[in-house]
Amino acid sequence: MTSPAIETAGLRKAYGRTVALESLDIRVESGEVFGFLGPNGAGKTTAVKLLLGLTRPSAGGGSVLGRPLGDLETRRRIGYLPELFRYQAWLTAREVLGLHARLGGLDSGQRHSEIERVLALVGLEGRGDDRTGGFSKGMQQRMGLAAALLGDPSLVILDEPTSALDPVGREDVRAIIRHAQARGSAVLLNSHLLGEVERLCDRVAIVNRGRVVAAGALTDLLGQAAVRLRVTGLPDDRAALVAFGGLEDDGEGWLVARGLDEERVPDLVAAIVGLGGRVHAVDPGRRSLEDLFLDLVRVPEAVA
Ligand SMILES: Nc1ncnc2c1ncn2[C@@H]1O[C@H](COP(=O)(O)OP(=O)(O)OP(=O)(O)O)[C@@H](O)[C@H]1O
Ligand SMILES: [Mg+2]
């Protein structure tokens, strides 16, 4: 059985009197893209640093790729894009990546082709010989992503990989993350762009004040949807639709189906059409990750 990419139990970090991470329990399976979410100051970057062995836990522990936290050999199998990135301004992109490739223990014979592969992957193939000091913020972030993907690491940890990117760049990063997963990497994705997380991740954990407040598959966390259909021409006799549960008219031209399995929506549409109705729109009505996030982390206003 393959060990999980990440497993932590009661992971805690205090800096003096500031508790950065209270108690973290998460499990990321090998090969999955896992969303690690939470408001500013929730402890996400602290958790990432603990996973990488860049700082030591105050209590609790865990394993990464089946080895204890801080294991140096394991560090070479993890690609990491830090939240605050700054590269040696006097080096070219190829030189920076060469440095990372050597530190990551890539074979000398493999280095050149790997550097060219990741440069092309992040769309910097034409800029490899330019000094990174002259790169825009978004280009620097792309280069950091390239460095994190060198050598197909078993685990890729991305701390806000799209914070500096334009919408096209974000779309590129989604494709790059899917590509890394297809090549066998597990990805821990820390992002405030919840739409992005929703599109990429099967499972997420939301942390608040150093603790996990929700974790699991997105389909479970976001719950069953109330599917809404805009329908005209439906006869009064709707006996044929009884099998789809209680359908309600919302009074504004929409038919609302509660608790209907998404798989059955096409059958419902076909049944409506069979009765002579016309379906103009279908809204899956799923609760967004953003709604869930806000419900979980919004601090109630203090009552004066
Ligand atoms: N080196 C440090 N020394 C003192 N306090 C720290 C240190 N690093 C983090 N903290 C504190 O720990 C808490 C969690 O910080 P962390 O950077 O992990 O948050 P985060 O979830 O990554 O937030 P963001 O979304 O803003 O990146 C904050 O209160 C922060 O001030
Ligand atoms: Mg952070």
mmCIF file of C-alpha atoms and ligand atoms in Angstrom:
data_model
loop_
_atom_site.group_PDB
_atom_site.id
_atom_site.type_symbol
_atom_site.label_atom_id
_atom_site.label_comp_id
_atom_site.label_asym_id
_atom_site.label_seq_id
_atom_site.Cartn_x
_atom_site.Cartn_y
_atom_site.Cartn_z
ATOM 1 C CA MET A 1 0.000 0.000 0.000
ATOM 2 C CA THR A 2 1.396 3.458 -0.836
ATOM 3 C CA SER A 3 1.756 5.742 2.131
ATOM 4 C CA PRO A 4 -0.151 9.035 2.037
ATOM 5 C CA ALA A 5 1.719 12.024 0.623
ATOM 6 C CA ILE A 6 1.091 13.913 3.862
ATOM 7 C CA GLU A 7 -0.260 12.899 7.237
ATOM 8 C CA THR A 8 -0.217 15.046 10.368
ATOM 9 C CA ALA A 9 -1.570 14.571 13.860
ATOM 10 C CA GLY A 10 -1.890 17.352 16.413
ATOM 11 C CA LEU A 11 0.737 19.413 14.638
ATOM 12 C CA ARG A 12 1.345 22.570 16.650
ATOM 13 C CA LYS A 13 3.612 25.571 16.350
ATOM 14 C CA ALA A 14 3.948 28.434 18.773
ATOM 15 C CA TYR A 15 6.257 31.409 18.308
ATOM 16 C CA GLY A 16 6.692 32.696 21.842
ATOM 17 C CA ARG A 17 3.174 33.509 22.959
ATOM 18 C CA THR A 18 1.745 33.497 19.432
ATOM 19 C CA VAL A 19 0.194 30.185 18.544
ATOM 20 C CA ALA A 20 0.581 30.008 14.749
ATOM 21 C CA LEU A 21 -0.864 26.509 14.440
ATOM 22 C CA GLU A 22 -3.017 25.060 17.206
ATOM 23 C CA SER A 23 -3.439 21.437 16.194
ATOM 24 C CA LEU A 24 -3.427 20.253 12.600
ATOM 25 C CA ASP A 25 -4.772 16.886 11.457
ATOM 26 C CA ILE A 26 -4.769 16.373 7.700
ATOM 27 C CA ARG A 27 -4.170 13.530 5.305
ATOM 28 C CA VAL A 28 -3.314 13.981 1.625
ATOM 29 C CA GLU A 29 -3.310 10.843 -0.502
ATOM 30 C CA SER A 30 -0.557 10.164 -2.973
ATOM 31 C CA GLY A 31 -1.365 11.615 -6.392
ATOM 32 C CA GLU A 32 -4.236 13.875 -5.304
ATOM 33 C CA VAL A 33 -4.611 17.645 -5.618
ATOM 34 C CA PHE A 34 -5.584 18.819 -2.153
ATOM 35 C CA GLY A 35 -6.771 22.340 -1.333
ATOM 36 C CA PHE A 36 -5.456 23.841 1.874
ATOM 37 C CA LEU A 37 -7.522 26.895 2.685
ATOM 38 C CA GLY A 38 -8.027 29.421 5.406
ATOM 39 C CA PRO A 39 -8.133 33.154 6.092
ATOM 40 C CA ASN A 40 -5.022 35.305 6.542
ATOM 41 C CA GLY A 41 -3.090 34.240 9.608
ATOM 42 C CA ALA A 42 -4.869 30.867 9.881
ATOM 43 C CA GLY A 43 -1.544 29.010 9.968
ATOM 44 C CA LYS A 44 -1.279 27.673 6.390
ATOM 45 C CA THR A 45 2.255 28.850 5.638
ATOM 46 C CA THR A 46 3.345 27.743 9.092
ATOM 47 C CA ALA A 47 1.994 24.263 8.340
ATOM 48 C CA VAL A 48 3.821 24.227 4.991
ATOM 49 C CA LYS A 49 7.086 25.175 6.699
ATOM 50 C CA LEU A 50 6.610 22.370 9.226
ATOM 51 C CA LEU A 51 5.932 19.868 6.431
ATOM 52 C CA LEU A 52 9.126 20.920 4.690
ATOM 53 C CA GLY A 53 11.181 20.769 7.867
ATOM 54 C CA LEU A 54 11.983 24.496 7.611
ATOM 55 C CA THR A 55 10.807 24.916 11.190
ATOM 56 C CA ARG A 56 10.240 22.399 13.977
ATOM 57 C CA PRO A 57 6.882 21.644 15.583
ATOM 58 C CA SER A 58 6.216 22.631 19.189
ATOM 59 C CA ALA A 59 4.106 19.476 19.547
ATOM 60 C CA GLY A 60 2.515 16.755 17.452
ATOM 61 C CA GLY A 61 4.039 15.404 14.289
ATOM 62 C CA GLY A 62 3.478 13.775 10.984
ATOM 63 C CA SER A 63 4.961 12.206 7.920
ATOM 64 C CA VAL A 64 5.607 13.296 4.355
ATOM 65 C CA LEU A 65 5.944 10.624 1.646
ATOM 66 C CA GLY A 66 6.075 8.029 4.392
ATOM 67 C CA ARG A 67 9.010 9.637 6.241
ATOM 68 C CA PRO A 68 9.032 11.761 9.401
ATOM 69 C CA LEU A 69 8.843 15.556 9.084
ATOM 70 C CA GLY A 70 12.200 17.179 8.455
ATOM 71 C CA ASP A 71 13.762 14.131 6.771
ATOM 72 C CA LEU A 72 16.439 15.542 4.435
ATOM 73 C CA GLU A 73 16.287 12.848 1.763
ATOM 74 C CA THR A 74 12.522 13.331 1.512
ATOM 75 C CA ARG A 75 13.029 17.057 1.019
ATOM 76 C CA ARG A 76 14.532 16.251 -2.388
ATOM 77 C CA ARG A 77 11.295 14.573 -3.457
ATOM 78 C CA ILE A 78 9.222 17.667 -2.669
ATOM 79 C CA GLY A 79 8.830 20.627 -5.018
ATOM 80 C CA TYR A 80 8.046 23.875 -3.229
ATOM 81 C CA LEU A 81 6.862 27.265 -4.406
ATOM 82 C CA PRO A 82 7.120 29.625 -1.445
ATOM 83 C CA GLU A 83 4.557 32.310 -0.735
ATOM 84 C CA LEU A 84 7.150 35.087 -0.872
ATOM 85 C CA PHE A 85 9.563 34.331 -3.650
ATOM 86 C CA ARG A 86 12.641 36.264 -4.661
ATOM 87 C CA TYR A 87 15.351 34.773 -6.779
ATOM 88 C CA GLN A 88 18.965 35.749 -7.262
ATOM 89 C CA ALA A 89 18.448 38.837 -9.446
ATOM 90 C CA TRP A 90 21.892 38.539 -11.071
ATOM 91 C CA LEU A 91 21.299 34.991 -12.308
ATOM 92 C CA THR A 92 19.443 34.011 -15.455
ATOM 93 C CA ALA A 93 16.351 31.809 -15.249
ATOM 94 C CA ARG A 94 18.375 28.826 -16.533
ATOM 95 C CA GLU A 95 21.038 29.459 -13.879
ATOM 96 C CA VAL A 96 18.468 29.666 -11.076
ATOM 97 C CA LEU A 97 16.865 26.443 -12.252
ATOM 98 C CA GLY A 98 20.321 24.842 -12.592
ATOM 99 C CA LEU A 99 20.974 25.677 -8.956
ATOM 100 C CA HIS A 100 17.649 24.170 -7.891
ATOM 101 C CA ALA A 101 18.286 21.081 -10.026
ATOM 102 C CA ARG A 102 21.661 20.514 -8.349
ATOM 103 C CA LEU A 103 20.239 21.093 -4.867
ATOM 104 C CA GLY A 104 17.402 18.710 -5.695
ATOM 105 C CA GLY A 105 19.929 16.028 -6.581
ATOM 106 C CA LEU A 106 18.995 15.682 -10.262
ATOM 107 C CA ASP A 107 21.480 13.636 -12.326
ATOM 108 C CA SER A 108 23.804 15.864 -14.319
ATOM 109 C CA GLY A 109 22.753 14.087 -17.534
ATOM 110 C CA GLN A 110 19.094 14.806 -16.845
ATOM 111 C CA ARG A 111 19.413 18.410 -15.702
ATOM 112 C CA HIS A 112 19.554 20.138 -19.061
ATOM 113 C CA SER A 113 16.456 18.461 -20.500
ATOM 114 C CA GLU A 114 14.522 18.919 -17.243
ATOM 115 C CA ILE A 115 15.301 22.643 -17.156
ATOM 116 C CA GLU A 116 14.148 23.046 -20.755
ATOM 117 C CA ARG A 117 11.007 20.997 -20.021
ATOM 118 C CA VAL A 118 9.914 23.106 -17.048
ATOM 119 C CA LEU A 119 10.804 26.406 -18.741
ATOM 120 C CA ALA A 120 8.507 25.464 -21.618
ATOM 121 C CA LEU A 121 5.853 24.190 -19.217
ATOM 122 C CA VAL A 122 5.543 27.581 -17.514
ATOM 123 C CA GLY A 123 5.808 29.547 -20.764
ATOM 124 C CA LEU A 124 9.272 31.022 -20.189
ATOM 125 C CA GLU A 125 11.134 29.188 -22.936
ATOM 126 C CA GLY A 126 12.097 32.404 -24.656
ATOM 127 C CA ARG A 127 13.355 34.063 -21.473
ATOM 128 C CA GLY A 128 15.689 31.410 -20.072
ATOM 129 C CA ASP A 129 18.845 33.475 -20.631
ATOM 130 C CA ASP A 130 17.457 36.691 -19.152
ATOM 131 C CA ARG A 131 18.380 37.742 -15.645
ATOM 132 C CA THR A 132 15.528 37.172 -13.219
ATOM 133 C CA GLY A 133 16.060 40.670 -11.757
ATOM 134 C CA GLY A 134 14.379 42.006 -14.884
ATOM 135 C CA PHE A 135 11.390 39.664 -14.647
ATOM 136 C CA SER A 136 7.930 40.937 -13.841
ATOM 137 C CA LYS A 137 6.297 39.599 -10.667
ATOM 138 C CA GLY A 138 4.194 37.141 -12.663
ATOM 139 C CA MET A 139 7.252 35.917 -14.574
ATOM 140 C CA GLN A 140 9.105 35.393 -11.295
ATOM 141 C CA GLN A 141 6.174 33.365 -10.022
ATOM 142 C CA ARG A 142 6.190 31.256 -13.184
ATOM 143 C CA MET A 143 9.874 30.638 -12.649
ATOM 144 C CA GLY A 144 9.242 29.581 -9.061
ATOM 145 C CA LEU A 145 6.651 27.154 -10.336
ATOM 146 C CA ALA A 146 9.181 25.787 -12.824
ATOM 147 C CA ALA A 147 11.649 25.269 -9.970
ATOM 148 C CA ALA A 148 8.986 23.456 -7.932
ATOM 149 C CA LEU A 149 8.281 21.059 -10.804
ATOM 150 C CA LEU A 150 11.893 20.125 -11.632
ATOM 151 C CA GLY A 151 12.417 16.389 -11.610
ATOM 152 C CA ASP A 152 8.747 15.407 -11.226
ATOM 153 C CA PRO A 153 8.643 15.507 -7.418
ATOM 154 C CA SER A 154 6.292 13.066 -5.659
ATOM 155 C CA LEU A 155 4.812 15.988 -3.754
ATOM 156 C CA VAL A 156 4.453 19.585 -4.916
ATOM 157 C CA ILE A 157 3.616 22.230 -2.319
ATOM 158 C CA LEU A 158 2.349 25.473 -3.800
ATOM 159 C CA ASP A 159 1.837 28.368 -1.399
ATOM 160 C CA GLU A 160 -0.352 30.825 -3.352
ATOM 161 C CA PRO A 161 0.953 29.932 -6.836
ATOM 162 C CA THR A 162 -1.232 32.431 -8.698
ATOM 163 C CA SER A 163 -1.099 35.490 -6.430
ATOM 164 C CA ALA A 164 0.878 37.479 -9.043
ATOM 165 C CA LEU A 165 -0.722 36.096 -12.171
ATOM 166 C CA ASP A 166 -3.221 37.532 -14.604
ATOM 167 C CA PRO A 167 -6.321 35.462 -15.507
ATOM 168 C CA VAL A 168 -4.530 33.814 -18.435
ATOM 169 C CA GLY A 169 -1.622 32.935 -16.176
ATOM 170 C CA ARG A 170 -4.021 31.420 -13.630
ATOM 171 C CA GLU A 171 -5.614 29.299 -16.289
ATOM 172 C CA ASP A 172 -2.096 28.201 -17.341
ATOM 173 C CA VAL A 173 -1.322 27.229 -13.751
ATOM 174 C CA ARG A 174 -4.473 25.130 -13.531
ATOM 175 C CA ALA A 175 -3.314 23.216 -16.608
ATOM 176 C CA ILE A 176 0.198 22.881 -15.154
ATOM 177 C CA ILE A 177 -1.166 21.490 -11.885
ATOM 178 C CA ARG A 178 -3.328 18.957 -13.733
ATOM 179 C CA HIS A 179 -0.308 17.993 -15.801
ATOM 180 C CA ALA A 180 1.815 17.477 -12.658
ATOM 181 C CA GLN A 181 -0.938 15.279 -11.221
ATOM 182 C CA ALA A 182 -1.078 13.266 -14.438
ATOM 183 C CA ARG A 183 2.681 12.694 -14.096
ATOM 184 C CA GLY A 184 2.078 11.243 -10.635
ATOM 185 C CA SER A 185 2.626 14.151 -8.239
ATOM 186 C CA ALA A 186 0.436 14.889 -5.242
ATOM 187 C CA VAL A 187 -0.197 18.628 -4.930
ATOM 188 C CA LEU A 188 -0.906 20.620 -1.786
ATOM 189 C CA LEU A 189 -2.458 23.829 -3.063
ATOM 190 C CA ASN A 190 -2.776 26.775 -0.763
ATOM 191 C CA SER A 191 -4.835 29.511 -2.386
ATOM 192 C CA HIS A 192 -7.301 32.253 -1.580
ATOM 193 C CA LEU A 193 -8.821 31.938 -5.046
ATOM 194 C CA LEU A 194 -11.586 29.560 -4.114
ATOM 195 C CA GLY A 195 -13.005 29.198 -7.602
ATOM 196 C CA GLU A 196 -9.616 27.916 -8.657
ATOM 197 C CA VAL A 197 -9.511 25.448 -5.784
ATOM 198 C CA GLU A 198 -13.030 24.293 -6.593
ATOM 199 C CA ARG A 199 -12.029 23.536 -10.170
ATOM 200 C CA LEU A 200 -8.836 21.697 -9.286
ATOM 201 C CA CYS A 201 -9.269 19.838 -6.035
ATOM 202 C CA ASP A 202 -11.245 16.763 -5.085
ATOM 203 C CA ARG A 203 -10.701 17.275 -1.388
ATOM 204 C CA VAL A 204 -9.939 20.293 0.753
ATOM 205 C CA ALA A 205 -9.267 21.242 4.348
ATOM 206 C CA ILE A 206 -10.243 24.646 5.691
ATOM 207 C CA VAL A 207 -8.224 25.886 8.634
ATOM 208 C CA ASN A 208 -9.142 28.712 10.920
ATOM 209 C CA ARG A 209 -7.094 29.920 13.862
ATOM 210 C CA GLY A 210 -4.752 26.983 13.561
ATOM 211 C CA ARG A 211 -7.361 24.214 13.462
ATOM 212 C CA VAL A 212 -9.154 22.297 10.725
ATOM 213 C CA VAL A 213 -12.778 23.456 10.709
ATOM 214 C CA ALA A 214 -13.903 21.417 7.694
ATOM 215 C CA ALA A 215 -12.280 18.714 5.614
ATOM 216 C CA GLY A 216 -13.357 16.225 3.011
ATOM 217 C CA ALA A 217 -14.499 15.772 -0.549
ATOM 218 C CA LEU A 218 -15.922 18.927 -2.117
ATOM 219 C CA THR A 219 -19.053 17.078 -3.168
ATOM 220 C CA ASP A 220 -19.723 16.168 0.483
ATOM 221 C CA LEU A 221 -18.790 19.561 1.911
ATOM 222 C CA LEU A 222 -20.886 21.534 -0.550
ATOM 223 C CA GLY A 223 -23.816 19.262 -0.007
ATOM 224 C CA GLN A 224 -26.698 18.269 -2.198
ATOM 225 C CA ALA A 225 -27.782 20.931 -4.563
ATOM 226 C CA ALA A 226 -31.253 22.286 -5.233
ATOM 227 C CA VAL A 227 -31.320 22.038 -9.038
ATOM 228 C CA ARG A 228 -33.317 24.823 -10.700
ATOM 229 C CA LEU A 229 -34.806 24.619 -14.177
ATOM 230 C CA ARG A 230 -36.413 27.388 -16.187
ATOM 231 C CA VAL A 231 -39.365 25.693 -17.820
ATOM 232 C CA THR A 232 -42.330 26.849 -19.923
ATOM 233 C CA GLY A 233 -45.263 24.974 -21.408
ATOM 234 C CA LEU A 234 -45.566 22.373 -18.664
ATOM 235 C CA PRO A 235 -49.152 20.994 -18.343
ATOM 236 C CA ASP A 236 -50.936 21.009 -14.979
ATOM 237 C CA ASP A 237 -50.890 17.208 -14.846
ATOM 238 C CA ARG A 238 -47.347 16.425 -13.750
ATOM 239 C CA ALA A 239 -47.861 12.862 -12.529
ATOM 240 C CA ALA A 240 -44.988 11.755 -14.777
ATOM 241 C CA LEU A 241 -42.587 13.845 -12.687
ATOM 242 C CA VAL A 242 -43.472 12.346 -9.299
ATOM 243 C CA ALA A 243 -40.443 10.034 -9.475
ATOM 244 C CA PHE A 244 -38.171 13.081 -9.191
ATOM 245 C CA GLY A 245 -39.368 14.029 -5.718
ATOM 246 C CA GLY A 246 -41.190 17.174 -4.715
ATOM 247 C CA LEU A 247 -40.830 19.726 -7.477
ATOM 248 C CA GLU A 248 -41.770 23.276 -6.591
ATOM 249 C CA ASP A 249 -42.511 26.333 -8.713
ATOM 250 C CA ASP A 250 -40.643 29.305 -7.291
ATOM 251 C CA GLY A 251 -43.180 31.712 -8.797
ATOM 252 C CA GLU A 252 -40.583 33.288 -11.100
ATOM 253 C CA GLY A 253 -40.608 30.673 -13.826
ATOM 254 C CA TRP A 254 -38.166 28.267 -12.193
ATOM 255 C CA LEU A 255 -38.895 24.717 -11.149
ATOM 256 C CA VAL A 256 -36.885 23.698 -8.085
ATOM 257 C CA ALA A 257 -35.877 20.061 -7.510
ATOM 258 C CA ARG A 258 -34.476 19.462 -4.040
ATOM 259 C CA GLY A 259 -32.229 16.573 -3.145
ATOM 260 C CA LEU A 260 -32.112 15.282 -6.714
ATOM 261 C CA ASP A 261 -28.969 13.343 -7.589
ATOM 262 C CA GLU A 262 -27.018 15.260 -10.285
ATOM 263 C CA GLU A 263 -26.927 12.071 -12.337
ATOM 264 C CA ARG A 264 -30.716 12.194 -12.707
ATOM 265 C CA VAL A 265 -30.965 15.762 -14.008
ATOM 266 C CA PRO A 266 -30.877 14.668 -17.698
ATOM 267 C CA ASP A 267 -33.730 12.216 -16.986
ATOM 268 C CA LEU A 268 -35.774 15.000 -15.402
ATOM 269 C CA VAL A 269 -35.160 17.245 -18.422
ATOM 270 C CA ALA A 270 -36.229 14.406 -20.748
ATOM 271 C CA ALA A 271 -39.397 13.809 -18.700
ATOM 272 C CA ILE A 272 -40.314 17.514 -18.848
ATOM 273 C CA VAL A 273 -39.784 17.558 -22.606
ATOM 274 C CA GLY A 274 -41.850 14.360 -22.834
ATOM 275 C CA LEU A 275 -44.754 16.215 -21.244
ATOM 276 C CA GLY A 276 -44.462 18.992 -23.831
ATOM 277 C CA GLY A 277 -42.501 21.388 -21.620
ATOM 278 C CA ARG A 278 -39.556 23.472 -22.839
ATOM 279 C CA VAL A 279 -36.375 23.714 -20.751
ATOM 280 C CA HIS A 280 -34.578 27.043 -21.207
ATOM 281 C CA ALA A 281 -31.906 26.720 -18.530
ATOM 282 C CA VAL A 282 -30.636 24.351 -15.862
ATOM 283 C CA ASP A 283 -28.835 25.773 -12.836
ATOM 284 C CA PRO A 284 -27.061 23.093 -10.777
ATOM 285 C CA GLY A 285 -27.503 25.381 -7.768
ATOM 286 C CA ARG A 286 -24.508 24.018 -5.965
ATOM 287 C CA ARG A 287 -23.362 25.988 -2.972
ATOM 288 C CA SER A 288 -20.019 27.569 -3.756
ATOM 289 C CA LEU A 289 -16.852 26.899 -1.805
ATOM 290 C CA GLU A 290 -16.747 30.617 -1.140
ATOM 291 C CA ASP A 291 -20.129 30.487 0.646
ATOM 292 C CA LEU A 292 -18.959 27.590 2.785
ATOM 293 C CA PHE A 293 -15.656 29.283 3.546
ATOM 294 C CA LEU A 294 -17.331 32.509 4.639
ATOM 295 C CA ASP A 295 -19.801 30.650 6.860
ATOM 296 C CA LEU A 296 -16.977 28.801 8.571
ATOM 297 C CA VAL A 297 -14.463 31.531 9.114
ATOM 298 C CA ARG A 298 -16.427 34.748 9.408
ATOM 299 C CA VAL A 299 -16.069 36.053 12.921
ATOM 300 C CA PRO A 300 -19.406 37.282 14.264
ATOM 301 C CA GLU A 301 -19.429 41.034 14.827
ATOM 302 C CA ALA A 302 -18.762 41.842 18.457
ATOM 303 C CA VAL A 303 -21.925 43.020 20.197
ATOM 304 C CA ALA A 304 -21.331 46.395 21.811
HETATM 305 N N1 LIG B 1 8.204 33.509 12.347
HETATM 306 C C1 LIG B 1 7.128 33.898 13.018
HETATM 307 N N2 LIG B 1 7.239 34.552 14.190
HETATM 308 C C2 LIG B 1 6.151 34.955 14.883
HETATM 309 N N3 LIG B 1 4.874 34.720 14.495
HETATM 310 C C3 LIG B 1 4.696 34.090 13.337
HETATM 311 C C4 LIG B 1 5.799 33.636 12.532
HETATM 312 N N4 LIG B 1 5.300 33.020 11.438
HETATM 313 C C5 LIG B 1 3.957 33.081 11.544
HETATM 314 N N5 LIG B 1 3.597 33.737 12.686
HETATM 315 C C6 LIG B 1 2.210 33.988 13.130
HETATM 316 O O1 LIG B 1 1.472 32.800 12.983
HETATM 317 C C7 LIG B 1 0.153 33.044 12.502
HETATM 318 C C8 LIG B 1 -0.089 32.228 11.245
HETATM 319 O O2 LIG B 1 0.727 32.725 10.184
HETATM 320 P P1 LIG B 1 0.810 32.041 8.755
HETATM 321 O O3 LIG B 1 1.838 32.782 7.969
HETATM 322 O O4 LIG B 1 1.005 30.605 8.941
HETATM 323 O O5 LIG B 1 -0.649 32.338 8.176
HETATM 324 P P2 LIG B 1 -1.281 31.998 6.759
HETATM 325 O O6 LIG B 1 -2.446 31.138 7.000
HETATM 326 O O7 LIG B 1 -0.241 31.511 5.837
HETATM 327 O O8 LIG B 1 -1.807 33.436 6.297
HETATM 328 P P3 LIG B 1 -1.831 34.144 4.847
HETATM 329 O O9 LIG B 1 -3.099 33.716 4.185
HETATM 330 O O10 LIG B 1 -1.873 35.613 5.191
HETATM 331 O O11 LIG B 1 -0.609 33.768 4.093
HETATM 332 C C9 LIG B 1 0.079 34.564 12.318
HETATM 333 O O12 LIG B 1 -0.530 35.093 13.470
HETATM 334 C C10 LIG B 1 1.512 34.984 12.228
HETATM 335 O O13 LIG B 1 1.693 36.283 12.706
HETATM 336 MG MG MG B 2 0.519 32.154 4.050
#
